mmCIF file of C-alpha atoms in Angstrom:
data_model
loop_
_atom_site.group_PDB
_atom_site.id
_atom_site.type_symbol
_atom_site.label_atom_id
_atom_site.label_comp_id
_atom_site.label_asym_id
_atom_site.label_seq_id
_atom_site.Cartn_x
_atom_site.Cartn_y
_atom_site.Cartn_z
ATOM 1 C CA MET Y 1 141.292 60.035 82.225
ATOM 2 C CA LYS Y 2 137.903 58.475 81.588
ATOM 3 C CA THR Y 3 136.657 54.923 81.134
ATOM 4 C CA LEU Y 4 133.652 54.061 78.984
ATOM 5 C CA LEU Y 5 130.808 52.495 80.974
ATOM 6 C CA ASP Y 6 129.411 49.248 79.559
ATOM 7 C CA LEU Y 7 125.906 50.636 79.107
ATOM 8 C CA ASP Y 8 124.409 47.438 77.686
ATOM 9 C CA ASN Y 9 125.196 45.558 80.893
ATOM 10 C CA TRP Y 10 124.439 48.437 83.263
ATOM 11 C CA PRO Y 11 121.371 47.816 85.487
ATOM 12 C CA ARG Y 12 120.271 51.441 85.054
ATOM 13 C CA LYS Y 13 120.361 51.404 81.220
ATOM 14 C CA GLU Y 14 116.597 51.932 80.930
ATOM 15 C CA HIS Y 15 116.656 54.669 83.567
ATOM 16 C CA PHE Y 16 119.377 56.492 81.627
ATOM 17 C CA HIS Y 17 117.530 56.398 78.307
ATOM 18 C CA PHE Y 18 114.324 57.548 80.009
ATOM 19 C CA PHE Y 19 115.651 60.519 81.984
ATOM 20 C CA LYS Y 20 118.156 61.801 79.400
ATOM 21 C CA GLN Y 21 115.197 62.816 77.216
ATOM 22 C CA PHE Y 22 113.943 65.326 79.799
ATOM 23 C CA GLU Y 23 114.327 69.063 79.294
ATOM 24 C CA GLU Y 24 115.304 69.200 82.973
ATOM 25 C CA PRO Y 25 116.886 65.856 83.946
ATOM 26 C CA PHE Y 26 118.355 67.171 87.208
ATOM 27 C CA PHE Y 27 116.797 66.556 90.598
ATOM 28 C CA GLY Y 28 118.028 67.685 93.971
ATOM 29 C CA ALA Y 29 117.650 67.811 97.714
ATOM 30 C CA THR Y 30 118.656 70.119 100.529
ATOM 31 C CA VAL Y 31 119.798 68.620 103.820
ATOM 32 C CA GLU Y 32 121.178 69.923 107.099
ATOM 33 C CA ILE Y 33 124.777 68.984 107.805
ATOM 34 C CA ASP Y 34 126.255 68.867 111.299
ATOM 35 C CA CYS Y 35 129.563 70.656 110.881
ATOM 36 C CA THR Y 36 130.500 71.047 114.571
ATOM 37 C CA ASN Y 37 133.456 68.679 114.532
ATOM 38 C CA ALA Y 38 134.618 69.774 111.084
ATOM 39 C CA TYR Y 39 134.579 73.459 112.017
ATOM 40 C CA ASN Y 40 136.475 72.811 115.263
ATOM 41 C CA LYS Y 41 138.987 70.639 113.411
ATOM 42 C CA SER Y 42 139.631 73.320 110.790
ATOM 43 C CA LYS Y 43 140.189 75.950 113.484
ATOM 44 C CA ALA Y 44 142.543 73.619 115.374
ATOM 45 C CA LEU Y 45 144.527 73.133 112.169
ATOM 46 C CA GLY Y 46 144.485 76.858 111.461
ATOM 47 C CA VAL Y 47 143.010 76.380 107.992
ATOM 48 C CA SER Y 48 140.061 77.826 106.095
ATOM 49 C CA PHE Y 49 136.782 76.123 106.954
ATOM 50 C CA PHE Y 50 135.677 76.670 103.348
ATOM 51 C CA ILE Y 51 138.707 74.773 102.029
ATOM 52 C CA TYR Y 52 138.228 72.107 104.691
ATOM 53 C CA TYR Y 53 134.641 71.226 103.788
ATOM 54 C CA LEU Y 54 135.317 71.621 100.062
ATOM 55 C CA HIS Y 55 138.016 68.964 100.401
ATOM 56 C CA LYS Y 56 135.637 66.679 102.312
ATOM 57 C CA THR Y 57 133.099 67.184 99.532
ATOM 58 C CA LEU Y 58 135.628 66.115 96.912
ATOM 59 C CA VAL Y 59 136.680 63.128 99.011
ATOM 60 C CA SER Y 60 133.030 62.028 99.043
ATOM 61 C CA VAL Y 61 132.523 62.693 95.333
ATOM 62 C CA ASN Y 62 135.600 60.705 94.328
ATOM 63 C CA ALA Y 63 134.648 57.832 96.642
ATOM 64 C CA ASN Y 64 131.204 57.470 95.005
ATOM 65 C CA GLU Y 65 131.461 56.114 91.451
ATOM 66 C CA ALA Y 66 128.016 57.396 90.453
ATOM 67 C CA PHE Y 67 129.169 60.976 91.123
ATOM 68 C CA ARG Y 68 132.018 60.424 88.659
ATOM 69 C CA TYR Y 69 129.727 59.509 85.748
ATOM 70 C CA ARG Y 70 129.530 61.979 82.864
ATOM 71 C CA ILE Y 71 127.480 61.915 79.666
ATOM 72 C CA SER Y 72 129.067 62.573 76.274
ATOM 73 C CA GLU Y 73 127.225 61.937 73.007
ATOM 74 C CA ASP Y 74 124.794 59.445 74.562
ATOM 75 C CA ARG Y 75 127.612 57.519 76.195
ATOM 76 C CA ILE Y 76 128.504 57.402 79.872
ATOM 77 C CA TYR Y 77 132.087 57.764 80.979
ATOM 78 C CA ILE Y 78 133.588 57.193 84.424
ATOM 79 C CA CYS Y 79 136.082 59.881 85.427
ATOM 80 C CA ASP Y 80 139.180 58.678 87.232
ATOM 81 C CA ARG Y 81 139.221 61.913 89.237
ATOM 82 C CA VAL Y 82 136.759 64.731 89.798
ATOM 83 C CA ASP Y 83 137.874 68.283 90.581
ATOM 84 C CA ALA Y 84 135.870 71.320 91.676
ATOM 85 C CA SER Y 85 134.783 74.314 89.663
ATOM 86 C CA ALA Y 86 133.996 76.579 92.603
ATOM 87 C CA THR Y 87 132.721 80.135 92.592
ATOM 88 C CA ILE Y 88 135.272 82.400 94.315
ATOM 89 C CA GLY Y 89 134.191 85.829 95.546
ATOM 90 C CA ARG Y 90 136.085 89.083 95.175
ATOM 91 C CA GLU Y 91 136.140 92.277 97.231
ATOM 92 C CA ASP Y 92 134.127 94.132 94.564
ATOM 93 C CA GLY Y 93 131.197 91.725 95.017
ATOM 94 C CA THR Y 94 131.769 89.750 91.809
ATOM 95 C CA PHE Y 95 132.928 86.158 91.538
ATOM 96 C CA GLY Y 96 134.892 84.039 89.111
ATOM 97 C CA PHE Y 97 134.809 80.352 88.223
ATOM 98 C CA SER Y 98 137.840 78.509 89.570
ATOM 99 C CA LEU Y 99 139.341 75.101 88.892
ATOM 100 C CA LEU Y 100 140.546 73.352 92.034
ATOM 101 C CA HIS Y 101 142.332 70.083 91.316
ATOM 102 C CA TYR Y 102 141.515 67.340 93.790
ATOM 103 C CA ASP Y 103 144.284 65.806 95.869
ATOM 104 C CA PRO Y 104 143.420 63.273 98.578
ATOM 105 C CA ASP Y 105 146.171 64.771 100.751
ATOM 106 C CA PHE Y 106 144.581 67.727 102.534
ATOM 107 C CA ASP Y 107 147.799 69.725 102.909
ATOM 108 C CA ARG Y 108 148.534 69.509 99.190
ATOM 109 C CA PHE Y 109 144.940 70.369 98.340
ATOM 110 C CA THR Y 110 145.107 73.401 100.635
ATOM 111 C CA GLU Y 111 148.130 74.691 98.731
ATOM 112 C CA ILE Y 112 146.326 74.179 95.427
ATOM 113 C CA ALA Y 113 143.186 75.910 96.696
ATOM 114 C CA LEU Y 114 144.992 78.909 98.180
ATOM 115 C CA GLN Y 115 146.896 79.515 94.943
ATOM 116 C CA GLU Y 116 143.742 79.287 92.827
ATOM 117 C CA ILE Y 117 141.717 81.504 95.177
ATOM 118 C CA GLU Y 118 144.469 84.139 95.085
ATOM 119 C CA ARG Y 119 144.562 83.921 91.274
ATOM 120 C CA ILE Y 120 140.791 84.409 90.953
ATOM 121 C CA GLN Y 121 140.754 87.313 93.399
ATOM 122 C CA SER Y 122 143.521 89.093 91.466
ATOM 123 C CA THR Y 123 141.691 88.824 88.130
ATOM 124 C CA THR Y 124 138.428 90.176 86.739
ATOM 125 C CA GLY Y 125 135.604 88.563 84.845
ATOM 126 C CA LEU Y 126 133.671 85.336 85.183
ATOM 127 C CA PHE Y 127 135.810 82.989 83.086
ATOM 128 C CA THR Y 128 139.512 83.325 83.825
ATOM 129 C CA ARG Y 129 140.766 80.031 82.403
ATOM 130 C CA THR Y 130 139.780 77.361 79.890
ATOM 131 C CA PHE Y 131 138.003 74.220 81.090
ATOM 132 C CA GLU Y 132 139.065 71.304 78.922
ATOM 133 C CA SER Y 133 137.011 68.609 80.616
ATOM 134 C CA ASP Y 134 133.761 68.046 82.486
ATOM 135 C CA ASN Y 135 135.391 66.020 85.278
ATOM 136 C CA VAL Y 136 134.251 68.619 87.814
ATOM 137 C CA ILE Y 137 131.498 69.344 90.261
ATOM 138 C CA HIS Y 138 129.933 72.794 90.153
ATOM 139 C CA PHE Y 139 130.481 74.081 93.663
ATOM 140 C CA SER Y 140 129.298 77.234 95.406
ATOM 141 C CA ALA Y 141 128.981 78.666 98.884
ATOM 142 C CA ILE Y 142 126.201 81.083 99.849
ATOM 143 C CA PRO Y 143 127.239 81.959 103.428
ATOM 144 C CA TRP Y 144 124.669 84.752 103.712
ATOM 145 C CA LEU Y 145 121.617 82.458 103.489
ATOM 146 C CA ASN Y 146 120.367 79.666 105.727
ATOM 147 C CA PHE Y 147 118.343 78.258 102.831
ATOM 148 C CA THR Y 148 115.980 75.286 102.897
ATOM 149 C CA SER Y 149 115.896 74.817 99.124
ATOM 150 C CA LEU Y 150 117.893 76.037 96.142
ATOM 151 C CA SER Y 151 117.524 76.207 92.375
ATOM 152 C CA HIS Y 152 120.168 76.789 89.711
ATOM 153 C CA ALA Y 153 120.311 78.880 86.549
ATOM 154 C CA ARG Y 154 120.686 76.406 83.680
ATOM 155 C CA SER Y 155 120.658 76.397 79.907
ATOM 156 C CA TYR Y 156 118.610 73.379 78.882
ATOM 157 C CA THR Y 157 120.246 73.324 75.433
ATOM 158 C CA PHE Y 158 123.742 73.018 76.909
ATOM 159 C CA PRO Y 159 124.762 69.379 77.551
ATOM 160 C CA ASP Y 160 125.533 69.066 81.245
ATOM 161 C CA SER Y 161 125.765 66.134 83.617
ATOM 162 C CA CYS Y 162 127.997 67.588 86.369
ATOM 163 C CA PRO Y 163 126.675 67.440 89.940
ATOM 164 C CA LYS Y 164 126.012 70.821 91.555
ATOM 165 C CA ILE Y 165 126.738 71.173 95.268
ATOM 166 C CA SER Y 166 126.108 74.309 97.312
ATOM 167 C CA PHE Y 167 126.440 75.205 100.982
ATOM 168 C CA GLY Y 168 124.657 77.927 102.904
ATOM 169 C CA LYS Y 169 125.073 79.895 106.104
ATOM 170 C CA MET Y 170 126.474 78.143 109.159
ATOM 171 C CA THR Y 171 124.337 78.631 112.261
ATOM 172 C CA VAL Y 172 125.100 77.857 115.898
ATOM 173 C CA SER Y 173 122.505 76.564 118.366
ATOM 174 C CA GLU Y 174 122.411 77.345 122.094
ATOM 175 C CA ASN Y 175 124.246 74.106 122.899
ATOM 176 C CA GLY Y 176 127.072 74.985 120.490
ATOM 177 C CA LYS Y 177 126.042 72.667 117.655
ATOM 178 C CA ARG Y 178 126.967 74.079 114.237
ATOM 179 C CA THR Y 179 124.916 73.237 111.162
ATOM 180 C CA MET Y 180 124.672 74.419 107.574
ATOM 181 C CA PRO Y 181 122.424 73.570 104.625
ATOM 182 C CA MET Y 182 123.818 71.502 101.779
ATOM 183 C CA SER Y 183 122.073 71.415 98.390
ATOM 184 C CA ILE Y 184 122.883 68.715 95.840
ATOM 185 C CA HIS Y 185 121.531 68.539 92.280
ATOM 186 C CA VAL Y 186 122.374 65.549 90.074
ATOM 187 C CA HIS Y 187 121.425 64.152 86.661
ATOM 188 C CA HIS Y 188 118.664 61.565 87.123
ATOM 189 C CA GLY Y 189 119.925 59.592 84.153
ATOM 190 C CA LEU Y 190 123.056 58.850 86.168
ATOM 191 C CA LEU Y 191 121.929 58.776 89.797
ATOM 192 C CA ASP Y 192 118.878 58.005 91.910
ATOM 193 C CA GLY Y 193 117.840 58.911 95.434
ATOM 194 C CA LEU Y 194 119.738 55.874 96.711
ATOM 195 C CA HIS Y 195 123.040 57.278 95.456
ATOM 196 C CA LEU Y 196 122.217 60.707 96.851
ATOM 197 C CA GLY Y 197 121.544 59.202 100.269
ATOM 198 C CA GLN Y 198 124.751 57.171 100.204
ATOM 199 C CA PHE Y 199 126.738 60.271 99.294
ATOM 200 C CA ILE Y 200 125.230 62.413 102.051
ATOM 201 C CA ASP Y 201 125.692 59.697 104.688
ATOM 202 C CA TYR Y 202 129.357 59.294 103.797
ATOM 203 C CA PHE Y 203 129.941 63.044 103.687
ATOM 204 C CA GLN Y 204 128.423 63.475 107.138
ATOM 205 C CA GLU Y 205 130.512 60.588 108.439
ATOM 206 C CA ILE Y 206 133.812 62.126 107.359
ATOM 207 C CA MET Y 207 132.716 65.574 108.530
ATOM 208 C CA ASN Y 208 132.227 64.034 111.986
ATOM 209 C CA GLN Y 209 135.724 62.560 112.111
#
């Protein structure tokens, strides 16, 4: 479900009309995330670290209204719930686009994620199902690279306002601290640096729990 944003009374109305004209309206940042506690928690629970931090990402996305904004025909809609379209790798080196429905309950989300990952890994091709809505984030993990910046392949003629979130290689320091890079790209007509900072701060907070 989506709710129409009252654009005329929105403080960022002028910002939206300005940035939506750009050929490339997305901007992004790469930050280092402390994942020590989150990694240890996932191992204590006996669950996939990938699923664990993907769930924390979706918790953060759904808690931040600006990350639930989507553009459709020059209107802004607020999604009631945002899911993840995550790239899932296969043994042959290819990947497929998945659809992982968000559930605030981690155990239920884990079941959903495991079923979808198994489905993707037992199929071939890039698109294995139909996406009927844009209430998703585009999510990817690049565990082979400890990157400091990241760009995305994009078609500028294709209307897109979904945030794109990627994680890189986890590294461990001599004192046992675990970190990994997190890249976030968002539509500047919908979000500013303030919203990006609020999102990252909250994500780090719940990763530390």
